[in-house]
mmCIF file of C-alpha atoms and ligand atoms in Angstrom:
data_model
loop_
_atom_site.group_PDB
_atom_site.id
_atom_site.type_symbol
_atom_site.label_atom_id
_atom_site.label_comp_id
_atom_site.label_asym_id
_atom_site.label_seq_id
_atom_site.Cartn_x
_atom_site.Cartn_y
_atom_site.Cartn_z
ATOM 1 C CA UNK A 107 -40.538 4.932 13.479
ATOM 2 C CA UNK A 108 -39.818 8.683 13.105
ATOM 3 C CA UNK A 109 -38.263 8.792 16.096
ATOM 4 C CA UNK A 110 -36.373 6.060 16.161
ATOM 5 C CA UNK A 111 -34.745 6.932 12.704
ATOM 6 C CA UNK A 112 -34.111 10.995 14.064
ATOM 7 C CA UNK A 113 -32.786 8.854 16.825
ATOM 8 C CA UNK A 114 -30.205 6.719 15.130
ATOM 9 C CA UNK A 115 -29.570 9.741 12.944
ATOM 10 C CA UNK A 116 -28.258 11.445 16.389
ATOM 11 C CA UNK A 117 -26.841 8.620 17.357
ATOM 12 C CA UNK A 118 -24.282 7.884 14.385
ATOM 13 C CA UNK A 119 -23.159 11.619 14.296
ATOM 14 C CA UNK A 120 -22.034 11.116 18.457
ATOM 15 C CA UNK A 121 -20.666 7.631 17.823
ATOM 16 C CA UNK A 122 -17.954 9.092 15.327
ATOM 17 C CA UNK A 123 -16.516 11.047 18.409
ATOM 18 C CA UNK A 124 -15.387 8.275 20.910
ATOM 19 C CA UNK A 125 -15.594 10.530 23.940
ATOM 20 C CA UNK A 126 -19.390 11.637 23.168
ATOM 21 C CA UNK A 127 -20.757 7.561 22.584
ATOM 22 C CA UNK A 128 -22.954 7.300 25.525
ATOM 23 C CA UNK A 129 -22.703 10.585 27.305
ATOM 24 C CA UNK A 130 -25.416 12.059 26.117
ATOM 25 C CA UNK A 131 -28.147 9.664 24.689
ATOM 26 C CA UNK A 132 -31.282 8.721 26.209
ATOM 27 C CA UNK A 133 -31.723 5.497 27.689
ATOM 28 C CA UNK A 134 -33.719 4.756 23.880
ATOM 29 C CA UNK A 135 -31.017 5.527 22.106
ATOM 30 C CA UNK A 136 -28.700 3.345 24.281
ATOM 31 C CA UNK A 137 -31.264 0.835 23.781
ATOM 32 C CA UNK A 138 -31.195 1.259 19.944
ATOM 33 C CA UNK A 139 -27.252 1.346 19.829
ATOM 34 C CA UNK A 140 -27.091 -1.512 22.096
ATOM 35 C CA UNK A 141 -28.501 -3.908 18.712
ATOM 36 C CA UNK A 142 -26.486 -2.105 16.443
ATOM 37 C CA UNK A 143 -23.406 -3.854 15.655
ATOM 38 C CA UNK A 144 -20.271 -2.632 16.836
ATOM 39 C CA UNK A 145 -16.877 -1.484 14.895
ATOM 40 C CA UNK A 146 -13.464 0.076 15.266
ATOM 41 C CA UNK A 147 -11.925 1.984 12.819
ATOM 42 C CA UNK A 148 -8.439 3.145 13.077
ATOM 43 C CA UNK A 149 -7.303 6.093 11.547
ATOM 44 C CA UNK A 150 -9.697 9.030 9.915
ATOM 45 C CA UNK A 151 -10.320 7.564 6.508
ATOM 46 C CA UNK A 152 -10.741 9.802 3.334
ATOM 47 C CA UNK A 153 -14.791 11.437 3.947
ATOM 48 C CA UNK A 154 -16.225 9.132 1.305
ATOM 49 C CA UNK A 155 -15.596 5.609 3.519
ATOM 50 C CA UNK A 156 -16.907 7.487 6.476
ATOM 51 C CA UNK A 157 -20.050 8.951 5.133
ATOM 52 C CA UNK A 158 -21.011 5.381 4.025
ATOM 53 C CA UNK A 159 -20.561 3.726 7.244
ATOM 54 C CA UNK A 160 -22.411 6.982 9.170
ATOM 55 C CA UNK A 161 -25.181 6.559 6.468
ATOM 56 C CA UNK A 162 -25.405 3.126 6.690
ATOM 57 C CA UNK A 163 -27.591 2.794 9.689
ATOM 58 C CA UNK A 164 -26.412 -0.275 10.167
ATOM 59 C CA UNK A 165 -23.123 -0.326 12.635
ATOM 60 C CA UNK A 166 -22.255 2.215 15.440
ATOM 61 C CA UNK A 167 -18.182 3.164 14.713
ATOM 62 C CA UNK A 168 -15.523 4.571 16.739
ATOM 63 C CA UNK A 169 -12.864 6.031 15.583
ATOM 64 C CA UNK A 170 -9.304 6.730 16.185
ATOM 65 C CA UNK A 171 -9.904 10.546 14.641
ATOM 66 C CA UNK A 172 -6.630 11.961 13.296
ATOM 67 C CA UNK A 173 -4.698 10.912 10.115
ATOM 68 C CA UNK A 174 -1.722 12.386 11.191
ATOM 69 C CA UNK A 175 -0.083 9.966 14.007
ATOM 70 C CA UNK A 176 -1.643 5.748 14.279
ATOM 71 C CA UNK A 177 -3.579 4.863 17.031
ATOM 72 C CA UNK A 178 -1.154 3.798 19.723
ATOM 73 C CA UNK A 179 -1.112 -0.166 20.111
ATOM 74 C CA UNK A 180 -1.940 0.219 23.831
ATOM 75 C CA UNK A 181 -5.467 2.230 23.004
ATOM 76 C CA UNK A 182 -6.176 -0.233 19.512
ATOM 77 C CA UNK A 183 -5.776 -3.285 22.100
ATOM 78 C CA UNK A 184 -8.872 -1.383 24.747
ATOM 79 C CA UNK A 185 -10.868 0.022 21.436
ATOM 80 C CA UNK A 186 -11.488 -3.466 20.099
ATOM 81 C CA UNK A 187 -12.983 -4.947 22.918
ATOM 82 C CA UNK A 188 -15.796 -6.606 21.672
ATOM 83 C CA UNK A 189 -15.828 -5.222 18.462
ATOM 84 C CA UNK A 190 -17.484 -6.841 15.685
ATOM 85 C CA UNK A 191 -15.675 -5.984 12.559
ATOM 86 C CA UNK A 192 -12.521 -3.790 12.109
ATOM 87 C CA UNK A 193 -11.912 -1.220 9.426
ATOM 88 C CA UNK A 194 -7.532 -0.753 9.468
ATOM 89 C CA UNK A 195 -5.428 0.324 7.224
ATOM 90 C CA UNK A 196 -1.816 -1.218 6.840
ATOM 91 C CA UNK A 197 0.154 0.829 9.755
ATOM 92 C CA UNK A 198 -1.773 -1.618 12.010
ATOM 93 C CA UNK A 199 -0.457 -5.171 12.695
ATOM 94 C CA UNK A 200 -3.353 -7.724 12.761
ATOM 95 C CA UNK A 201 -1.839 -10.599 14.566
ATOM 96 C CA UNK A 202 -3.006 -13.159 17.887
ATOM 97 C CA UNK A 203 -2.419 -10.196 20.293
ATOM 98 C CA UNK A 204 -4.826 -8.059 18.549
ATOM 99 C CA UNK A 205 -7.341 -10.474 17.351
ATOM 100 C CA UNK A 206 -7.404 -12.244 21.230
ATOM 101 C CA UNK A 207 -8.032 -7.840 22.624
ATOM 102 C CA UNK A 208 -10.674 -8.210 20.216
ATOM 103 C CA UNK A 209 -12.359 -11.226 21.543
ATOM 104 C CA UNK A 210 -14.961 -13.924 19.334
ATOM 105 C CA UNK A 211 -17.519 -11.520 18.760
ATOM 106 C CA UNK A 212 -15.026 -9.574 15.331
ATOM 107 C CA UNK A 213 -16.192 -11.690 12.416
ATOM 108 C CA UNK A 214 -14.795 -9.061 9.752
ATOM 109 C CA UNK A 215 -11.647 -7.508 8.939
ATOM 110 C CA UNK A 216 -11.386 -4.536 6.115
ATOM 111 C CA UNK A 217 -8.016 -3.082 5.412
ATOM 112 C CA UNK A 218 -8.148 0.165 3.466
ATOM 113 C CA UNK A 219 -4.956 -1.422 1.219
ATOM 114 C CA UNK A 220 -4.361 -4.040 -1.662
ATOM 115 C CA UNK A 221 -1.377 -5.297 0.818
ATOM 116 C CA UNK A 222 -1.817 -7.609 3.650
ATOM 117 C CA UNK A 223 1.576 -8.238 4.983
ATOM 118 C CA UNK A 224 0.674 -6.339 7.835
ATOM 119 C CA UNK A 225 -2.332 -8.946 8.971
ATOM 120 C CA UNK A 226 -1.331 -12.654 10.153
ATOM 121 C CA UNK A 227 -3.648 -14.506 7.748
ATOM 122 C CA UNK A 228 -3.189 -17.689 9.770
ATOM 123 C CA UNK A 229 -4.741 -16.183 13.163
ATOM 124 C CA UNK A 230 -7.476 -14.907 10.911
ATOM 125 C CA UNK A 231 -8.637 -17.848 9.445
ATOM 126 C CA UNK A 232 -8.134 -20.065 12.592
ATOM 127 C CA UNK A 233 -10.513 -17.485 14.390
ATOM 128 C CA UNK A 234 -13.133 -17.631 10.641
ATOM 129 C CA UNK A 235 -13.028 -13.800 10.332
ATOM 130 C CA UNK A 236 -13.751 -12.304 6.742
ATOM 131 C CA UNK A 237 -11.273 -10.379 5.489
ATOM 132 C CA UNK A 238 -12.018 -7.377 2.659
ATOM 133 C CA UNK A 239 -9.019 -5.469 0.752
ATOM 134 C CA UNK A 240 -8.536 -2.833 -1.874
ATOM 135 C CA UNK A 241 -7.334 -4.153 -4.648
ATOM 136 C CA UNK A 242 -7.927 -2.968 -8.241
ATOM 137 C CA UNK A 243 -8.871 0.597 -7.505
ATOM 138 C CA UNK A 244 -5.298 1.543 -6.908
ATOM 139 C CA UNK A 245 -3.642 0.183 -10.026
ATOM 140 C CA UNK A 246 -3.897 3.164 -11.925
ATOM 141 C CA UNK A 247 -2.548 5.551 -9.370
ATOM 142 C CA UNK A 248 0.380 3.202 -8.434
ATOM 143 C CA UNK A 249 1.200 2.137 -11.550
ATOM 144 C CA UNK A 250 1.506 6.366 -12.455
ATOM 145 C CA UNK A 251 3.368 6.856 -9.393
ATOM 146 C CA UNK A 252 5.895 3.911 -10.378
ATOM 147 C CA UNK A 253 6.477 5.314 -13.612
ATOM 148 C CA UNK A 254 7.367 8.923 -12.337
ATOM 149 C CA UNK A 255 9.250 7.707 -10.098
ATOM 150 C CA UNK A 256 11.341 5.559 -12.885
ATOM 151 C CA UNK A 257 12.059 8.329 -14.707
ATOM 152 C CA UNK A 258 12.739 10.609 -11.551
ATOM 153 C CA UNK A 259 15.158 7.938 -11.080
ATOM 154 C CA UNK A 260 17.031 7.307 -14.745
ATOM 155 C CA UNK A 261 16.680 10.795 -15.671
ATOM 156 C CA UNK A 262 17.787 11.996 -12.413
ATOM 157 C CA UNK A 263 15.531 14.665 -11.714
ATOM 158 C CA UNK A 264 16.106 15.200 -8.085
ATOM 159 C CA UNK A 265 19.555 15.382 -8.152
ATOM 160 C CA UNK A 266 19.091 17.929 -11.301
ATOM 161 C CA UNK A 267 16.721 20.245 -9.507
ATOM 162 C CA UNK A 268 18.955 20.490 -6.553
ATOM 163 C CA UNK A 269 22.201 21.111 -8.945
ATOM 164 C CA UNK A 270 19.495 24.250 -10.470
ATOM 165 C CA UNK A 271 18.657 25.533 -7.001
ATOM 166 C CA UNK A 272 22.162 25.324 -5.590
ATOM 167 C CA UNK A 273 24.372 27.155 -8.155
ATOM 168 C CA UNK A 274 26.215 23.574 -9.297
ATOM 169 C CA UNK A 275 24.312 24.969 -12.724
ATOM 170 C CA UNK A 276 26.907 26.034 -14.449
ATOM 171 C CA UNK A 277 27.646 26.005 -18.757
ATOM 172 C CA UNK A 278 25.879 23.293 -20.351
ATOM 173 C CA UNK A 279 27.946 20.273 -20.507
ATOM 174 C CA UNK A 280 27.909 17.443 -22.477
ATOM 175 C CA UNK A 281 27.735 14.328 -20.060
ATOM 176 C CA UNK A 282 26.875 16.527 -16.642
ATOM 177 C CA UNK A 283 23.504 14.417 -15.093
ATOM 178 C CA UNK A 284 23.267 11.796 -18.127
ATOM 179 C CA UNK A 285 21.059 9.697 -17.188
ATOM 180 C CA UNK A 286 19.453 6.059 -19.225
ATOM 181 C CA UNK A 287 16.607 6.348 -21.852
ATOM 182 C CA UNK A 288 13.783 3.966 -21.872
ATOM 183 C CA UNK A 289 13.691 3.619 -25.581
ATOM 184 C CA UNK A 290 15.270 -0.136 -26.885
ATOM 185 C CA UNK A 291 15.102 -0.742 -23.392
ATOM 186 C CA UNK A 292 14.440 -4.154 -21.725
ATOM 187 C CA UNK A 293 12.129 -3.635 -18.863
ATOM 188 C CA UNK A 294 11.736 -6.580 -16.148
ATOM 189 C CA UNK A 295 8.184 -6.980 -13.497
ATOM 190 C CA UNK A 296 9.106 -9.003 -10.556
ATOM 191 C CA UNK A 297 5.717 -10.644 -9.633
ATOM 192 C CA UNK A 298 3.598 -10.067 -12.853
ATOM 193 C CA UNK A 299 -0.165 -8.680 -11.672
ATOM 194 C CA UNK A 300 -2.287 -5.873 -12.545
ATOM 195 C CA UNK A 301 -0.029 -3.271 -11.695
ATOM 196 C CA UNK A 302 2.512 -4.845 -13.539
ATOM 197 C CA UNK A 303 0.759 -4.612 -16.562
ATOM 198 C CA UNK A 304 -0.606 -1.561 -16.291
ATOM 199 C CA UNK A 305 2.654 -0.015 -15.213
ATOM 200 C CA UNK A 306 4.109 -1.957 -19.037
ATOM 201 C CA UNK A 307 1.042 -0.236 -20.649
ATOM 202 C CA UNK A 308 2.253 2.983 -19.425
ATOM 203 C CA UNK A 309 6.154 2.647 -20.598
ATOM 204 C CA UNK A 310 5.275 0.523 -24.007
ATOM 205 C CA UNK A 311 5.028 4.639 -25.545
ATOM 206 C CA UNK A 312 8.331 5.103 -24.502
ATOM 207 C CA UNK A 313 9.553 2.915 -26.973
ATOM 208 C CA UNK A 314 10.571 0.088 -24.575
ATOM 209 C CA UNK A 315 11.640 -2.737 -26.471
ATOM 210 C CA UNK A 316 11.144 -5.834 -24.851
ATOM 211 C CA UNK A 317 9.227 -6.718 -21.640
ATOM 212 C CA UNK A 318 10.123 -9.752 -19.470
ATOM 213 C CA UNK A 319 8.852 -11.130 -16.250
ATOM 214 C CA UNK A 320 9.180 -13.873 -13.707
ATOM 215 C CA UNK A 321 6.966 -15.356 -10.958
ATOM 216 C CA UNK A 322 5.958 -18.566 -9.066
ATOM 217 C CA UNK A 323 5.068 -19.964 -12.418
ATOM 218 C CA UNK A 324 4.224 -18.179 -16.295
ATOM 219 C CA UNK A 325 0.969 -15.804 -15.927
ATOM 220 C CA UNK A 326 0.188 -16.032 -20.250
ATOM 221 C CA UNK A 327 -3.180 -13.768 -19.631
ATOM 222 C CA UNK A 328 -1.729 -11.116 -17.910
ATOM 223 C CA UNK A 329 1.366 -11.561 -20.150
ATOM 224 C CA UNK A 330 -0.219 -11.623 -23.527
ATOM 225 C CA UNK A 331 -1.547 -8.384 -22.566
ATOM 226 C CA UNK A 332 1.749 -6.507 -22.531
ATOM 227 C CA UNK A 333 3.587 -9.065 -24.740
ATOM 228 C CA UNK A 334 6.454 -10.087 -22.005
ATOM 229 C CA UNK A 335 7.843 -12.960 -21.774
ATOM 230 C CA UNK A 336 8.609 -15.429 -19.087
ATOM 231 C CA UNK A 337 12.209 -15.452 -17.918
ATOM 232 C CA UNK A 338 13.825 -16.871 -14.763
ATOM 233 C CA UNK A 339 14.472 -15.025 -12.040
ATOM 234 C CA UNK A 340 18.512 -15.138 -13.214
ATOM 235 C CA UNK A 341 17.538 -13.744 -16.512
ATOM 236 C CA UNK A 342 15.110 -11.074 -15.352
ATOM 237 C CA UNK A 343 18.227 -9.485 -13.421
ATOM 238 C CA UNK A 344 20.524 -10.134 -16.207
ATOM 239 C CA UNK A 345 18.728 -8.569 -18.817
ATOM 240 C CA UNK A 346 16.591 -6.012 -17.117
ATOM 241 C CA UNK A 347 17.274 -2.317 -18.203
ATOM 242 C CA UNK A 348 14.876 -1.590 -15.512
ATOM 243 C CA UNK A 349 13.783 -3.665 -13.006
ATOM 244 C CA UNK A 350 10.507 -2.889 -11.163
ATOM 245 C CA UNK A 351 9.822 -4.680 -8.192
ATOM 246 C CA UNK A 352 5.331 -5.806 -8.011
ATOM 247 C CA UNK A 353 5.763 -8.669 -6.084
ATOM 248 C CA UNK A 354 3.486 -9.030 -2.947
ATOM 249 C CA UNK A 355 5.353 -9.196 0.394
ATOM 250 C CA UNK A 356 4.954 -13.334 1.602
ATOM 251 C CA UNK A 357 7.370 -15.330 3.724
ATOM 252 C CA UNK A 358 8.660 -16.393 0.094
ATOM 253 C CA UNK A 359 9.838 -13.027 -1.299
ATOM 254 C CA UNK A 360 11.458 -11.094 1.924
ATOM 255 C CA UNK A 361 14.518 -9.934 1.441
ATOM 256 C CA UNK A 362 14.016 -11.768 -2.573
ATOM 257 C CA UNK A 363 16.261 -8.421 -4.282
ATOM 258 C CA UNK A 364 19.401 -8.931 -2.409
ATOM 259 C CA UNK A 365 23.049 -9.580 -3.314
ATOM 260 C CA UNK A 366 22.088 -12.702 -5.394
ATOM 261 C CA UNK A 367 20.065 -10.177 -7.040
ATOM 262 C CA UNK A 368 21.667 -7.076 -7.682
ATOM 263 C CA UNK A 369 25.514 -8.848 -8.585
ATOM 264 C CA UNK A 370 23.693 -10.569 -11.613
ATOM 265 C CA UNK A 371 22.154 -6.591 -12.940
ATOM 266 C CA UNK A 372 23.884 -4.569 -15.242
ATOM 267 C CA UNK A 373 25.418 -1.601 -13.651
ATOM 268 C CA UNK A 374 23.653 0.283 -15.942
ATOM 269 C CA UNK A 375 20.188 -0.796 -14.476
ATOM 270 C CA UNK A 376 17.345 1.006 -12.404
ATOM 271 C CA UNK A 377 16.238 -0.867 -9.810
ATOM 272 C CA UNK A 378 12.356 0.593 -8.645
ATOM 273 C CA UNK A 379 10.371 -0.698 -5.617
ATOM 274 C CA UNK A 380 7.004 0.417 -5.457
ATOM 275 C CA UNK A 381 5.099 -2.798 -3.574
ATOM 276 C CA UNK A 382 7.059 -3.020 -0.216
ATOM 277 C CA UNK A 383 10.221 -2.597 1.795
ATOM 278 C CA UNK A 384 10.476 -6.001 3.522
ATOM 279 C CA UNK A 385 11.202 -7.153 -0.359
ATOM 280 C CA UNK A 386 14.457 -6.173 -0.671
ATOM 281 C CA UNK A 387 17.486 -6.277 1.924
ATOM 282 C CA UNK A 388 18.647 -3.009 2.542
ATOM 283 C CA UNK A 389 22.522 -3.645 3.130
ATOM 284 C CA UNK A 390 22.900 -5.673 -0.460
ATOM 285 C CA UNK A 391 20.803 -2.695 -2.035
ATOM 286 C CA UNK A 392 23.170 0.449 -0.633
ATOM 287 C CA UNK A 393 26.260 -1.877 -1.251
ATOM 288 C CA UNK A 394 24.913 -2.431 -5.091
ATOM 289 C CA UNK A 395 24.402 1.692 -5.586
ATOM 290 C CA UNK A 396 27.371 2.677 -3.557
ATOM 291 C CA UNK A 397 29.419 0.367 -5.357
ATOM 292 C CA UNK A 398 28.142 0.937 -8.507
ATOM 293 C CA UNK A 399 27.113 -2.861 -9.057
ATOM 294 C CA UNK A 400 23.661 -0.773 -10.631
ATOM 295 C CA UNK A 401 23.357 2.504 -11.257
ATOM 296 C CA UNK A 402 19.900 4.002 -9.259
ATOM 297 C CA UNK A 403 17.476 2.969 -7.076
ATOM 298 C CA UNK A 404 13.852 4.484 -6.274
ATOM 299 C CA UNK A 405 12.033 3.404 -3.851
ATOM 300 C CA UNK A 406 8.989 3.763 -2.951
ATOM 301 C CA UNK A 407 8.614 1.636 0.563
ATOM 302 C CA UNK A 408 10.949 0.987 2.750
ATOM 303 C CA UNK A 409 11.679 -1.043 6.402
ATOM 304 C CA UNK A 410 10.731 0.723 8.397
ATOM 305 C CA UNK A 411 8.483 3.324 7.399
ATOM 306 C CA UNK A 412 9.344 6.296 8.209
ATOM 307 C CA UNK A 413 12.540 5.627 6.975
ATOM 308 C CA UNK A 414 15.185 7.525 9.983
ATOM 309 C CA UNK A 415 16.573 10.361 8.205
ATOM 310 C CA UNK A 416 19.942 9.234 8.834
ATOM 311 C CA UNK A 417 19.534 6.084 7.280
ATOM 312 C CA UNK A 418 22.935 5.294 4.973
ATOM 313 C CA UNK A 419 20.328 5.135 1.692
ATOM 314 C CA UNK A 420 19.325 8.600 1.971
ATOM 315 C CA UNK A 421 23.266 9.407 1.717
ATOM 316 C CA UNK A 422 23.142 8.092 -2.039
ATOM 317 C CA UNK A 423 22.569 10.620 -4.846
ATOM 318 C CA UNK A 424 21.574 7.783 -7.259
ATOM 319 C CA UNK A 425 18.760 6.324 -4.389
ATOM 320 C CA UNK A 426 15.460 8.651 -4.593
ATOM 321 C CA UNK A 427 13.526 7.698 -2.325
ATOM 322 C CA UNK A 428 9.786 8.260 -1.278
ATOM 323 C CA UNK A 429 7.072 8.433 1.390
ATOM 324 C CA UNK A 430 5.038 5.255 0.293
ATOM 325 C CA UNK A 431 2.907 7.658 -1.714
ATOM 326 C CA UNK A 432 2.208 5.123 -4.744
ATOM 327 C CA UNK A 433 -1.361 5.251 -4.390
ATOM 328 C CA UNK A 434 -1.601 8.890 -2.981
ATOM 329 C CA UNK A 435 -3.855 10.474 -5.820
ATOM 330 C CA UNK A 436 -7.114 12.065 -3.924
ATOM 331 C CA UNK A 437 -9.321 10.063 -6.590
ATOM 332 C CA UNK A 438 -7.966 6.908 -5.344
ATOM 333 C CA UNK A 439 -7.871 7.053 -1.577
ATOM 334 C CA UNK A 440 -11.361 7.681 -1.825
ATOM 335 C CA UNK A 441 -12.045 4.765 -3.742
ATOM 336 C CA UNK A 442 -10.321 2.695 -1.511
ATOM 337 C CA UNK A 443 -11.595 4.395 1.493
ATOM 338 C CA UNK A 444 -15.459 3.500 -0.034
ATOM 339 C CA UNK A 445 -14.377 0.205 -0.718
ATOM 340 C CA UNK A 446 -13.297 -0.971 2.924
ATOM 341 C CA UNK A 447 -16.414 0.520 4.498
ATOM 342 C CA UNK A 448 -18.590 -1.177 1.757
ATOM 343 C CA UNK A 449 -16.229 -4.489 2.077
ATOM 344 C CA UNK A 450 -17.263 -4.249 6.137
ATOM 345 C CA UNK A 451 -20.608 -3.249 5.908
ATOM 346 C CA UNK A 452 -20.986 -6.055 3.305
ATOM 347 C CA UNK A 453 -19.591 -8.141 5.399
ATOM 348 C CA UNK A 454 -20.932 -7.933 8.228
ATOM 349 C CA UNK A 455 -24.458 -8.565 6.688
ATOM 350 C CA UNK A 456 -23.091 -12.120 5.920
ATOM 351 C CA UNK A 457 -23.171 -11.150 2.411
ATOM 352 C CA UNK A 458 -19.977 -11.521 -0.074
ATOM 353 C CA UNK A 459 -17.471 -8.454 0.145
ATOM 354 C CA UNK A 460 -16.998 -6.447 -3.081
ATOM 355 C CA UNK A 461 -13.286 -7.551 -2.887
ATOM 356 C CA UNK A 462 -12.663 -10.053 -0.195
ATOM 357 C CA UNK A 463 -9.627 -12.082 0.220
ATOM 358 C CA UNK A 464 -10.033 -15.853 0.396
ATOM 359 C CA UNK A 465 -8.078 -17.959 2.570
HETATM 360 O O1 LIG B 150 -2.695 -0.451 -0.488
HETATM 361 C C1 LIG B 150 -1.525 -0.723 -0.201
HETATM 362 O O2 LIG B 150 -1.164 -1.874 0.067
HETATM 363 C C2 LIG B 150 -0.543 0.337 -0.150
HETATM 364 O O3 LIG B 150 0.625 0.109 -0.107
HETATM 365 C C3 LIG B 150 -1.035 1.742 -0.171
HETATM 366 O O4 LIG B 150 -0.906 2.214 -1.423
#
């Protein structure tokens, strides 16, 4: 038993680095792996998600080890040969191709996200693989995020810093960089969930005065907790100070902030996106800002990620725009990073996921 355990102990340290799996083991330890099931993951996950799949004892992993660049599709389509579950995280399209590479032996699926645009939920289900997600343990982060970067936005921040560092500073002036106040404001939450509550809890100090939202149909819990009121989605653009954008990305709500959108906003309004780029159409949104239809943008996501530094948005003084960074806080990524290797491990023991997506 001793030696068996010092065994598997040896044998989940080597199975982190691909190249080492079977190199060096004894033909026991091959033996051992051999029951052990198998899983990808694809990108080096924050430590804590890793240490509880090494400590686990219960799966062998590979794993595509850098952070910096996405495993190429070519080696993701050899690595999950016969995998049985899959941790990914949302740079990795999940669709037939992938799934087929993989072959009937994956039964789980764990994205290290809250978003699952990026997997084709149709193959997954036909094929009866789990699926476990993040959600929850990013509100606060991205709800944080959302509000910096609304007032980054209104109060124009970035464009202020660079007037400071670049000598357009010159005698204080008395409309030079005014910007819009969130006080008596109307704010509007397309797609009313938790992060669209807790991003209302986080302006209500501001002095906002009115919150409104619209969805598929009236969400009174969520509402009631923030006070907003339903609207349609005409209204929410016409009377939206600011307009933030929490609407998952579905087949129903691509391209959902476009001209139809952005002709009905004041031109006074701040549009922020902080749940994904595939929301909005790009063309209406530079067209509304260039125009002056509204008045700023910031954006947190973008098609397609990175956004090419040439892109005509990134011309714009009133567009600030980030690197998908919403949930970037170091508490955070670890929490999601636990979460998907628990959701797998879970899982993969046939028991229910800690946060599993139902199809
Ligand atoms: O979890 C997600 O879906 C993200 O966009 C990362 O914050």
């Amino acid at each position: 038993m001793w030696c068996s355990r010092m065994a598997l102990r040896r044998l989940q340290k080597i199975a982190v680095t691909p190249l080492n799996i079977t190199g060096s083991l004894t033909s026991n330890i091959q033996r051992e792996m051999s029951t052990l099931p198998r899983i990808y993951v694809t990108r080096q996950i924050p430590p804590e998600g890793l240490k509880i799949l090494r400590e686990s004892g219960q799966v062998q992993f590979e794993l595509w080890n850098s952070d910096d660049i996405p495993v190429p599709r070519k080696e993701l389509l050899q690595k999950v040969k016969g995998v049985d579950g899959l941790l990914c995280t949302l740079t990795e399209k999940i669709d037939a191709e992938l799934l087929d590479a993989a072959g009937p032996n994956l039964k789980v699926l764990s994205t290290m996200s809250v978003g699952f645009d990026h997997l084709s939920l149709d193959e997954l289900k036909k094929r009866g693989i789990r699926i476990g997600y993040t959600p929850e343990v990013l509100t606060d982060a991205v709800a944080e995020l959302t509000v910096a970067l609304l007032l980054a936005t209104s109060r124009r921040l970035i464009e202020a810093t660079h007037e400071a560092k670049t000598g357009g500073w010159g005698t204080w002036r008395t409309l030079w960089l005014c910007g819009y106040e969130l006080a008596n404001s109307t704010v509007g939450i397309l797609g009313l969930g938790r992060i669209g509550v807790a991003i209302a809890e986080r302006l209500a100090p501001f002095k906002v005065k009115k919150f409104i939202y619209t969805d598929v149909a009236p969400r009174p819990e969520l509402a009631s907790v923030i006070n907003a009121e339903y609207v349609s989605f005409d209204e929410l653009a016409k009377q939206s100070d600011f307009l933030a954008v929490c609407c998952a990305l579905t087949p129903e709500t691509k391209e959902i902030c476009n001209k139809n959108l952005f002709s009905k906003m004041k031109k006074t309004s701040i549009f922020i996106n902080t749940s994904r780029g595939g929301v909005v159409n790009q063309e209406d949104l530079y067209e509304a800002l260039s125009t002056g239809q509204i008045a700023g943008a910031g954006l947190d996501v973008t098609v397609p990620e990175p956004l090419p530094t040439n892109h005509p948005l990134f011309t714009l003084k009133n567009c600030v725009i980030l690197p998908h960074i919403a949930s970037a806080s170091y508490t955070t990524r670890d929490a999601m990073s636990s979460l998907a290797a628990n959701n797998l491990l879970l899982g993969l023991r046939g028991q229910p996921m800690i946060k599993e997506l139902k199809l």
